[in-house]
XYZ file of C-alpha atoms in Angstrom:
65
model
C 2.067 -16.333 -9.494
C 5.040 -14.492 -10.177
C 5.251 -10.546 -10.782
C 8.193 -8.692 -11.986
C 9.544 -5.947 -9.305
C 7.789 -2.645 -9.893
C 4.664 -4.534 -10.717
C 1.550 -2.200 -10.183
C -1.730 -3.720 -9.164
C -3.174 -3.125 -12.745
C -0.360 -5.695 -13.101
C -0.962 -7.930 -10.695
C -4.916 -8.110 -11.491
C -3.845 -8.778 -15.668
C -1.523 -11.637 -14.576
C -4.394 -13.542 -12.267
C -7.443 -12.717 -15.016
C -7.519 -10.306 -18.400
C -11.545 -10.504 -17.704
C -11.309 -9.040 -14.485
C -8.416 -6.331 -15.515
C -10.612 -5.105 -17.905
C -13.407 -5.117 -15.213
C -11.508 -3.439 -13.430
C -10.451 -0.621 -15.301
C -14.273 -0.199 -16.611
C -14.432 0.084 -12.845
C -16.700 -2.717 -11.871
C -14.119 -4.043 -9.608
C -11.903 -2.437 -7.402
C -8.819 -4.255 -5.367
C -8.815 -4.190 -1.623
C -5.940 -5.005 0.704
C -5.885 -6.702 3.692
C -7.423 -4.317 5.782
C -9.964 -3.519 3.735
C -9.095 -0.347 2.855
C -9.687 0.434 -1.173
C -6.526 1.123 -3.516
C -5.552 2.577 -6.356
C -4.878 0.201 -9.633
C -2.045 2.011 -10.277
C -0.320 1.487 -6.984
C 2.878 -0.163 -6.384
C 2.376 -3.958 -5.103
C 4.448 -4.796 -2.308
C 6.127 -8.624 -1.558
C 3.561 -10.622 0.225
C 0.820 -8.305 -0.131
C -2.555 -9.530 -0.192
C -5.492 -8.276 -2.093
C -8.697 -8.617 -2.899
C -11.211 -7.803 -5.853
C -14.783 -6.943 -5.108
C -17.639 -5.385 -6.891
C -17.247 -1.550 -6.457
C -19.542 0.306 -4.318
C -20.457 -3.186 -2.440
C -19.220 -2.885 0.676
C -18.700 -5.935 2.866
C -19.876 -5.491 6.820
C -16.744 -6.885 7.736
C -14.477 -4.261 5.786
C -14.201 -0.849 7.556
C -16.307 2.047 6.018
């Protein structure tokens, strides 16, 4: 996938799936990153970032608290 420079994870989510950016701003689903730390929709998205959508409130026992 390819995302324009200044891309914002809203971004990012609406080029993968328009049914999960629109989950996602209901706030159903919430992007992780790599660490498993939760962030913001609206955050910048960096070059070889990875992240990850998961149900909100579900938290994995792999993922710190």
């Amino acid at each position: 996938m390819s995302i324009f420079r200044g891309a914002t994870i809203q971004d990012v989510v609406r080029a993968y799936s328009l049914t999960s950016s629109k989950r996602l701003g209901s706030g159903y689903l919430a992007v992780y990153d790599r660490f498993g730390y939760r962030t913001e929709p609206d955050g910048p998205a960096v070059e070889g970032g990875h992240y990850f959508l998961r149900v909100a409130g579900h938290r994995n026992k792999n993922m710190p608290a």
